[in-house]
């Protein structure tokens, strides 16, 4: 089912990913060369055709990184950014890029306060440098920076000048994110009519409209769109890759060539390298994108997913999993289903007690984890606690200013003693790695959060952990202690026991 088909009936859209350039301009983010190469390989691997690898003229380190991305031979077209200067273009050419992206400020405020150039000078520089770039490389993308605040006649002149000089495509950037979808659609339609070259758009998210404006540009006839993974970029960022792709594919029925089942995987890779957590409420890739707590919603999706999910976008389509969460809005059907999955079958009266306790627990401001639900149910049913298959015997953590954090752990796994030692980025990371080293089957740590539930330097820390098993099922558990390493270890072991318990019940 396609909900909207643009009037131009376009069948496909080219994606231009600028995570490695504009995305890296996110305050506090700096990718290493190896990280840039890994991200480039990931993006090309999922089907993104054009990658802006960086701004070579900015530093020797940036040139090295762009060269490395080019040398990786990902199969994607590799682009380098350049100001409207020959030496900037030369820096791109020295890196061996397939495309040079040249830009120049064109709005009055930008010309007066950033480059101090008249419009005639902008036109002359554009003709010269675009022409120079086109003599040396097969593809040249031209951007009139701050296009959406540029006088219309000036915008047409500079775009036409660039195309006449050899630009193979024209990008219309909403540099400060001031456009609305209706205004974007009107502007791009006019540009497409006046400029005889493929039209690209680059939308910023200052008012949360970057994806909407990008889609409006597609409706108006744009043939290429610029995106970043997780919507990274200057200030509030750019149009998000996953959201743009899924809107085009699922809502508009327009192909992007992207392997959508790897969108979550790609988001997490970039999140890890950028050091920026993906918000749980992030559309498509966030942890809550396909999570349900409300009794009506949970009951509905368990009966038929399209009741409270888009239908045209399922969790499996983007590499996600559906999750039922428990709290004060939980319903009987979801709780009963979750307990049935591990062969806990309370009576109707007992189920009412379980539900009452879950709501009371959540009403105190606490997150109800899978482990909490099972413990509550076991108490109500009167079956006693299940003996865990993984038990902690001892843990020792060594850390300091000049000592690499190291954790040594001794555990009993299915009756056999296991010992492991691991280093990490900190004492908790080292402890988590040591635990995983004792397990015979892989378990992936998906989520880790800690909060203080009392005040003072001896505060009690409450740790919540979510782990994923080989089949993609997610289990969460928590623990509290005045030692955050101990709380983290206990929470991790509780979560691992949930995984192993579920596997035994299958």
Coordinates of C-alpha atoms in Angstrom, one line a residue:
X1 CA 0.0 0.0 0.0
X2 CA 1.3 3.4 -1.0
X3 CA -0.3 6.3 0.9
X4 CA 1.0 9.1 -1.3
X5 CA 2.4 9.2 -4.8
X6 CA 4.0 12.5 -5.9
X7 CA 2.7 14.1 -9.0
X8 CA 6.0 13.6 -10.9
X9 CA 5.5 9.8 -10.4
X10 CA 9.2 9.4 -9.7
X11 CA 10.3 5.8 -9.3
X12 CA 13.6 6.3 -7.5
X13 CA 15.6 8.9 -5.6
X14 CA 19.4 9.1 -5.3
X15 CA 20.7 9.4 -1.7
X16 CA 23.7 11.6 -1.0
X17 CA 24.9 10.8 2.5
X18 CA 27.0 13.5 4.3
X19 CA 27.4 11.8 7.7
X20 CA 31.2 11.9 7.3
X21 CA 31.2 15.7 6.5
X22 CA 28.2 17.6 7.8
X23 CA 27.4 14.8 10.3
X24 CA 30.9 15.1 11.7
X25 CA 30.3 18.8 12.2
X26 CA 28.0 17.8 15.1
X27 CA 29.5 19.6 18.1
X28 CA 31.8 17.2 20.0
X29 CA 32.0 14.6 17.2
X30 CA 35.3 13.7 15.5
X31 CA 35.7 10.4 13.6
X32 CA 39.1 8.7 13.3
X33 CA 40.2 7.7 9.8
X34 CA 39.4 4.0 10.6
X35 CA 36.0 5.0 11.8
X36 CA 35.3 7.0 8.6
X37 CA 36.3 4.0 6.5
X38 CA 34.1 1.7 8.5
X39 CA 31.1 4.0 8.3
X40 CA 31.7 4.5 4.5
X41 CA 31.8 0.7 4.0
X42 CA 28.6 0.3 6.0
X43 CA 26.7 3.0 4.1
X44 CA 27.9 1.7 0.7
X45 CA 27.1 -1.9 1.9
X46 CA 23.4 -1.0 2.5
X47 CA 23.1 0.7 -0.9
X48 CA 23.9 4.4 -0.5
X49 CA 25.3 5.5 -3.8
X50 CA 27.0 8.8 -3.0
X51 CA 29.2 9.5 0.1
X52 CA 30.6 12.9 1.1
X53 CA 33.8 11.8 2.8
X54 CA 34.9 15.2 4.1
X55 CA 36.4 18.6 3.5
X56 CA 40.0 17.9 2.4
X57 CA 41.2 21.6 2.5
X58 CA 40.4 21.9 6.2
X59 CA 43.4 19.9 7.5
X60 CA 46.1 17.3 6.7
X61 CA 44.2 14.8 8.9
X62 CA 41.0 15.3 6.9
X63 CA 42.9 14.8 3.6
X64 CA 44.3 11.5 5.0
X65 CA 40.8 10.4 6.0
X66 CA 39.3 11.2 2.6
X67 CA 42.1 9.4 0.8
X68 CA 41.5 6.4 3.0
X69 CA 37.8 6.4 2.2
X70 CA 38.6 6.6 -1.6
X71 CA 41.2 3.8 -1.2
X72 CA 38.6 1.6 0.5
X73 CA 36.9 1.2 -2.9
X74 CA 33.4 0.8 -1.4
X75 CA 31.7 1.0 -4.8
X76 CA 30.0 4.3 -3.9
X77 CA 30.7 7.6 -5.5
X78 CA 33.0 9.5 -3.1
X79 CA 32.6 13.3 -2.9
X80 CA 34.9 16.0 -1.3
X81 CA 33.7 19.4 -0.3
X82 CA 35.4 22.6 -1.5
X83 CA 34.9 26.3 -1.1
X84 CA 34.8 28.3 -4.3
X85 CA 38.6 28.3 -4.5
X86 CA 41.0 26.5 -6.9
X87 CA 43.2 25.3 -4.0
X88 CA 40.2 23.7 -2.3
X89 CA 39.3 21.9 -5.5
X90 CA 42.9 20.8 -5.8
X91 CA 42.8 19.3 -2.3
X92 CA 39.8 17.3 -3.3
X93 CA 41.5 16.1 -6.5
X94 CA 44.6 15.1 -4.7
X95 CA 42.5 12.7 -2.6
X96 CA 41.2 11.0 -5.8
X97 CA 37.5 11.8 -5.2
X98 CA 34.9 11.0 -7.9
X99 CA 32.9 14.2 -7.3
X100 CA 33.8 17.7 -6.1
X101 CA 31.1 19.6 -4.2
X102 CA 31.8 23.3 -4.5
X103 CA 29.8 25.9 -2.5
X104 CA 29.6 29.7 -2.1
X105 CA 27.4 31.9 0.0
X106 CA 24.7 33.6 -2.0
X107 CA 22.2 35.2 0.4
X108 CA 22.7 38.9 1.1
X109 CA 23.5 38.4 4.8
X110 CA 26.0 35.6 4.0
X111 CA 27.7 37.6 1.2
X112 CA 28.1 40.7 3.4
X113 CA 29.2 39.1 6.6
X114 CA 31.1 35.9 5.6
X115 CA 32.8 36.4 2.2
X116 CA 32.2 40.1 1.7
X117 CA 31.5 39.7 -2.0
X118 CA 29.0 41.3 -4.4
X119 CA 26.7 39.1 -6.4
X120 CA 28.7 39.9 -9.5
X121 CA 31.8 38.7 -7.8
X122 CA 30.0 35.5 -6.7
X123 CA 28.9 34.8 -10.3
X124 CA 32.4 35.3 -11.6
X125 CA 34.0 33.1 -9.0
X126 CA 31.3 30.4 -9.6
X127 CA 32.0 30.4 -13.4
X128 CA 35.7 30.2 -12.9
X129 CA 36.0 27.6 -10.1
X130 CA 33.2 25.3 -11.3
X131 CA 34.7 25.3 -14.7
X132 CA 38.1 24.5 -13.3
X133 CA 36.7 21.6 -11.3
X134 CA 34.8 20.2 -14.2
X135 CA 38.0 20.2 -16.3
X136 CA 39.5 17.8 -13.8
X137 CA 36.7 15.6 -12.5
X138 CA 33.6 14.0 -14.1
X139 CA 31.1 15.1 -11.5
X140 CA 30.7 18.6 -9.9
X141 CA 27.9 19.4 -7.5
X142 CA 27.2 23.1 -6.9
X143 CA 25.7 24.6 -3.8
X144 CA 24.5 28.2 -3.4
X145 CA 24.9 28.3 0.4
X146 CA 21.9 29.7 2.2
X147 CA 19.9 29.3 -1.0
X148 CA 16.5 29.5 0.8
X149 CA 17.3 33.1 2.0
X150 CA 18.8 34.1 -1.4
X151 CA 17.0 36.6 -3.7
X152 CA 15.1 34.5 -6.3
X153 CA 16.7 36.2 -9.3
X154 CA 20.2 35.9 -7.8
X155 CA 19.5 32.2 -7.0
X156 CA 18.5 31.4 -10.6
X157 CA 21.5 33.4 -12.0
X158 CA 24.1 31.6 -9.9
X159 CA 22.6 28.1 -10.5
X160 CA 22.4 28.7 -14.2
X161 CA 26.0 30.1 -14.2
X162 CA 27.2 27.0 -12.4
X163 CA 25.5 24.6 -14.9
X164 CA 26.8 26.6 -17.8
X165 CA 30.3 26.2 -16.4
X166 CA 30.0 22.5 -16.1
X167 CA 28.2 21.6 -12.8
X168 CA 26.5 18.2 -13.2
X169 CA 24.0 18.8 -10.4
X170 CA 22.8 21.7 -8.3
X171 CA 22.1 21.4 -4.6
X172 CA 19.6 23.8 -2.9
X173 CA 20.6 23.9 0.8
X174 CA 18.3 25.2 3.6
X175 CA 21.4 26.2 5.5
X176 CA 19.7 27.5 8.6
X177 CA 16.5 25.3 8.5
X178 CA 14.0 28.1 8.0
X179 CA 11.8 26.5 5.3
X180 CA 8.4 24.9 5.7
X181 CA 7.2 22.0 3.5
X182 CA 4.9 24.1 1.4
X183 CA 7.5 26.8 0.8
X184 CA 10.1 24.1 0.0
X185 CA 7.8 22.5 -2.5
X186 CA 7.2 25.8 -4.2
X187 CA 10.8 26.8 -4.4
X188 CA 12.1 23.5 -5.6
X189 CA 9.5 23.3 -8.3
X190 CA 10.6 26.7 -9.6
X191 CA 14.3 25.7 -9.5
X192 CA 13.6 22.4 -11.4
X193 CA 11.8 24.5 -14.1
X194 CA 14.6 27.1 -14.4
X195 CA 17.8 25.0 -13.9
X196 CA 18.7 22.4 -16.6
X197 CA 20.4 19.9 -14.3
X198 CA 19.5 17.4 -11.6
X199 CA 18.4 19.2 -8.4
X200 CA 19.5 18.0 -5.0
X201 CA 18.4 19.3 -1.5
X202 CA 20.1 19.6 1.8
X203 CA 17.7 20.4 4.7
X204 CA 18.7 21.4 8.2
X205 CA 16.5 20.5 11.2
X206 CA 16.4 23.7 13.2
X207 CA 12.6 23.6 13.5
X208 CA 12.3 19.8 13.2
X209 CA 11.2 20.0 9.6
X210 CA 14.3 18.6 7.7
X211 CA 12.7 15.3 6.7
X212 CA 9.4 16.9 5.9
X213 CA 11.1 19.5 3.7
X214 CA 13.1 16.9 2.0
X215 CA 10.0 14.9 1.1
X216 CA 8.3 18.1 -0.1
X217 CA 11.3 18.7 -2.4
X218 CA 10.9 15.2 -3.8
X219 CA 7.2 16.0 -4.5
X220 CA 8.4 19.1 -6.4
X221 CA 10.8 17.2 -8.6
X222 CA 14.1 16.9 -6.8
X223 CA 16.0 13.9 -8.0
X224 CA 18.6 13.6 -5.1
X225 CA 18.4 14.2 -1.4
X226 CA 21.1 14.7 1.2
X227 CA 20.9 12.9 4.6
X228 CA 22.9 11.9 7.6
X229 CA 22.7 8.8 9.9
X230 CA 20.7 9.6 13.0
X231 CA 20.1 13.1 11.7
X232 CA 23.6 14.3 12.8
X233 CA 25.0 17.7 11.7
X234 CA 25.4 21.3 12.6
X235 CA 23.1 22.7 15.4
X236 CA 20.0 20.5 15.3
X237 CA 21.3 18.4 12.5
X238 CA 20.1 17.3 9.0
X239 CA 17.5 15.1 7.5
X240 CA 17.7 11.7 9.0
X241 CA 18.7 8.9 6.6
X242 CA 16.4 6.2 8.1
X243 CA 13.4 8.4 8.4
X244 CA 13.8 9.7 4.9
X245 CA 14.4 6.3 3.4
X246 CA 11.4 4.7 5.1
X247 CA 9.1 7.6 4.2
X248 CA 10.1 7.4 0.6
X249 CA 10.0 3.6 0.4
X250 CA 6.9 2.9 2.5
X251 CA 4.8 6.0 2.3
X252 CA 5.6 7.3 -1.2
X253 CA 6.5 4.0 -2.9
X254 CA 9.8 5.5 -4.2
X255 CA 12.9 3.3 -4.3
X256 CA 16.1 4.4 -2.7
X257 CA 18.2 1.3 -3.3
X258 CA 18.8 1.0 0.4
X259 CA 18.7 -2.4 2.2
X260 CA 16.3 -1.2 4.9
X261 CA 16.7 -4.2 7.1
X262 CA 20.1 -2.8 8.0
X263 CA 19.0 0.7 9.1
X264 CA 19.0 -0.1 12.8
X265 CA 22.4 -1.7 12.5
X266 CA 23.8 1.3 10.7
X267 CA 22.3 3.7 13.2
X268 CA 24.0 1.9 16.1
X269 CA 27.4 1.7 14.3
X270 CA 27.4 5.5 13.8
X271 CA 26.0 6.2 17.3
X272 CA 28.9 4.1 18.8
X273 CA 31.6 5.9 16.8
X274 CA 30.1 9.4 17.3
X275 CA 29.6 8.8 21.0
X276 CA 26.0 10.0 20.7
X277 CA 23.2 7.9 22.0
X278 CA 20.1 7.4 19.8
X279 CA 17.1 8.8 21.7
X280 CA 14.5 6.0 22.5
X281 CA 11.8 8.1 20.8
X282 CA 13.8 8.4 17.5
X283 CA 11.5 7.3 14.7
X284 CA 12.4 4.1 12.8
X285 CA 15.6 3.2 14.8
X286 CA 14.9 4.3 18.4
X287 CA 14.4 1.6 21.1
X288 CA 10.8 2.7 21.5
X289 CA 10.0 2.9 17.7
X290 CA 8.1 -0.4 18.0
X291 CA 7.6 -0.7 21.7
X292 CA 4.1 -0.7 23.3
X293 CA 3.0 -0.4 26.9
X294 CA -0.6 0.7 26.9
X295 CA -3.0 -2.2 27.4
X296 CA -5.1 -1.4 24.4
X297 CA -2.0 -0.9 22.1
X298 CA -0.2 -4.0 23.4
X299 CA -3.4 -6.2 23.0
X300 CA -3.9 -4.8 19.5
X301 CA -0.4 -5.4 18.1
X302 CA -0.3 -8.9 19.6
X303 CA -3.6 -9.7 17.8
X304 CA -2.8 -7.9 14.6
X305 CA 0.3 -5.6 14.3
X306 CA -1.3 -3.1 11.9
X307 CA -3.8 -2.0 14.6
X308 CA -1.1 0.3 16.3
X309 CA 1.8 0.2 13.8
X310 CA 2.0 1.7 10.3
X311 CA 1.7 -1.6 8.5
X312 CA 3.8 -0.4 5.6
X313 CA 6.7 -0.3 8.0
X314 CA 7.3 -3.3 10.2
X315 CA 10.1 -3.7 12.8
X316 CA 11.6 -6.5 10.7
X317 CA 11.8 -4.2 7.6
X318 CA 14.3 -1.9 9.4
X319 CA 16.2 -4.5 11.4
X320 CA 14.2 -3.9 14.6
X321 CA 12.1 -6.0 17.0
X322 CA 8.7 -5.4 18.5
X323 CA 8.7 -5.0 22.3
X324 CA 5.9 -5.1 24.8
X325 CA 6.9 -3.1 27.9
X326 CA 5.3 -3.1 31.3
X327 CA 4.2 -0.3 33.5
X328 CA 1.2 1.4 35.0
X329 CA -0.5 1.3 31.6
X330 CA 0.0 -2.5 31.1
X331 CA -2.9 -4.7 30.2
X332 CA -3.9 -8.2 31.1
X333 CA -3.4 -9.6 27.6
X334 CA 0.2 -8.5 27.3
X335 CA 1.2 -9.7 30.8
X336 CA -0.5 -13.0 30.3
X337 CA 1.3 -13.5 26.9
X338 CA 4.7 -12.6 28.4
X339 CA 4.2 -15.0 31.2
X340 CA 3.0 -17.8 28.9
X341 CA 6.2 -17.4 26.9
X342 CA 8.1 -18.8 29.9
X343 CA 5.4 -21.2 30.9
X344 CA 4.0 -19.2 33.8
X345 CA 0.3 -19.7 33.9
X346 CA -1.4 -17.8 36.7
X347 CA -5.1 -18.2 37.3
X348 CA -7.4 -15.2 36.5
X349 CA -7.3 -14.1 40.1
X350 CA -3.5 -14.5 40.2
X351 CA -3.2 -12.5 37.0
X352 CA -5.1 -9.7 38.6
X353 CA -2.7 -9.7 41.5
X354 CA 0.3 -9.7 39.1
X355 CA -1.2 -6.8 37.2
X356 CA -1.9 -4.9 40.4
X357 CA 1.7 -5.3 41.7
X358 CA 3.1 -4.3 38.3
X359 CA 1.1 -1.1 38.3
X360 CA 2.0 -0.3 41.9
X361 CA 5.7 -0.9 41.2
X362 CA 5.6 1.4 38.1
X363 CA 3.5 4.0 40.0
X364 CA 6.5 4.5 42.3
X365 CA 8.4 5.8 39.3
X366 CA 10.3 2.6 38.6
X367 CA 10.7 0.9 35.3
X368 CA 9.3 -2.6 35.3
X369 CA 11.8 -5.0 33.7
X370 CA 11.2 -8.5 32.4
X371 CA 13.0 -9.8 35.5
X372 CA 10.7 -7.8 37.8
X373 CA 7.6 -9.2 36.0
X374 CA 8.8 -12.8 36.4
X375 CA 9.7 -12.3 40.1
X376 CA 6.3 -10.7 40.8
X377 CA 4.5 -13.6 39.0
X378 CA 6.6 -16.3 40.7
X379 CA 5.8 -14.8 44.1
X380 CA 2.0 -14.5 43.3
X381 CA 1.8 -18.1 41.9
X382 CA 3.8 -19.3 44.9
X383 CA 6.3 -21.4 43.0
X384 CA 9.4 -19.9 44.6
X385 CA 12.3 -18.3 42.8
X386 CA 13.7 -20.3 39.9
X387 CA 17.3 -21.3 40.5
X388 CA 19.5 -19.2 38.1
X389 CA 21.8 -21.0 35.7
X390 CA 24.4 -18.3 36.0
X391 CA 25.6 -17.3 39.4
X392 CA 28.3 -14.9 40.5
X393 CA 31.0 -16.3 42.8
X394 CA 33.5 -13.4 42.9
X395 CA 34.5 -10.3 41.1
X396 CA 37.6 -8.1 41.4
X397 CA 38.1 -4.8 39.6
X398 CA 41.4 -2.9 39.3
X399 CA 41.4 0.7 38.1
X400 CA 43.4 4.0 38.5
X401 CA 44.9 7.0 36.8
X402 CA 47.6 5.0 35.2
X403 CA 46.0 1.6 35.2
X404 CA 43.9 0.1 32.4
X405 CA 40.6 -0.9 34.0
X406 CA 40.7 -4.7 34.5
X407 CA 38.0 -7.0 35.8
X408 CA 38.5 -10.6 37.0
X409 CA 35.4 -12.7 37.5
X410 CA 34.5 -16.1 38.8
X411 CA 31.1 -17.5 37.9
X412 CA 29.1 -20.8 38.0
X413 CA 27.5 -21.5 34.6
X414 CA 25.2 -24.5 34.5
X415 CA 27.1 -26.0 37.5
X416 CA 30.6 -25.5 36.1
X417 CA 33.0 -22.9 37.3
X418 CA 34.1 -20.3 34.8
X419 CA 36.8 -17.7 35.2
X420 CA 37.5 -14.7 32.9
X421 CA 39.6 -11.5 32.9
X422 CA 39.1 -8.5 30.7
X423 CA 40.0 -4.9 30.3
X424 CA 37.7 -2.1 29.2
X425 CA 37.1 1.6 28.8
X426 CA 36.2 1.8 32.5
X427 CA 35.5 -0.6 35.4
X428 CA 31.9 -1.3 34.4
X429 CA 32.9 -2.0 30.7
X430 CA 35.7 -4.3 31.9
X431 CA 33.2 -6.2 34.2
X432 CA 30.6 -6.5 31.4
X433 CA 33.3 -7.9 29.0
X434 CA 34.5 -10.4 31.7
X435 CA 30.9 -11.7 32.2
X436 CA 30.4 -12.2 28.5
X437 CA 33.7 -14.0 28.4
X438 CA 32.3 -16.7 30.7
X439 CA 29.2 -17.4 28.6
X440 CA 29.2 -20.2 26.0
X441 CA 26.7 -18.4 23.8
X442 CA 26.8 -14.8 22.5
X443 CA 24.7 -12.2 24.2
X444 CA 24.7 -8.6 23.0
X445 CA 24.4 -5.7 25.4
X446 CA 21.8 -3.4 24.0
X447 CA 21.1 -0.8 26.6
X448 CA 22.7 0.4 29.9
X449 CA 21.4 3.1 32.2
X450 CA 22.1 4.1 35.7
X451 CA 20.4 6.5 38.1
X452 CA 20.9 7.5 41.7
X453 CA 17.9 6.7 43.8
X454 CA 19.2 8.3 47.0
X455 CA 21.4 11.4 47.5
X456 CA 24.9 11.9 48.8
X457 CA 28.2 10.4 48.0
X458 CA 27.0 7.0 49.3
X459 CA 23.9 7.1 47.0
X460 CA 22.3 3.9 45.9
X461 CA 22.7 3.4 42.2
X462 CA 20.0 1.6 40.2
X463 CA 21.2 0.0 37.0
X464 CA 18.9 -1.2 34.2
X465 CA 20.3 -3.4 31.4
X466 CA 18.8 -4.8 28.2
X467 CA 20.4 -7.7 26.3
X468 CA 19.6 -9.3 23.0
X469 CA 19.9 -13.1 22.2
X470 CA 20.9 -14.7 19.0
X471 CA 17.3 -14.7 17.7
X472 CA 17.0 -10.9 18.3
X473 CA 14.8 -11.2 21.4
X474 CA 15.5 -8.5 24.0
X475 CA 15.3 -9.0 27.8
X476 CA 15.8 -6.4 30.5
X477 CA 16.7 -6.6 34.2
X478 CA 17.9 -4.3 36.9
X479 CA 19.7 -4.2 40.2
X480 CA 20.6 -1.6 42.9
X481 CA 23.6 -1.1 45.1
X482 CA 25.8 1.6 46.7
X483 CA 28.5 0.2 44.4
X484 CA 27.7 0.9 40.8
X485 CA 30.0 -1.9 39.5
X486 CA 28.3 -4.4 41.7
X487 CA 24.8 -3.1 40.6
X488 CA 25.9 -3.4 37.0
X489 CA 27.2 -6.9 37.4
X490 CA 24.1 -8.1 39.2
X491 CA 21.8 -6.5 36.5
X492 CA 23.8 -8.1 33.7
X493 CA 23.7 -11.5 35.3
X494 CA 19.9 -11.1 35.9
X495 CA 19.4 -10.3 32.3
X496 CA 21.6 -13.2 31.1
X497 CA 19.6 -15.6 33.3
X498 CA 16.4 -14.4 31.6
X499 CA 17.9 -15.2 28.2
X500 CA 18.9 -18.7 29.2
X501 CA 15.6 -19.3 30.9
X502 CA 13.7 -18.3 27.8
X503 CA 15.9 -20.6 25.6
X504 CA 15.2 -23.6 27.9
X505 CA 11.5 -23.0 27.8
X506 CA 11.4 -23.0 24.0

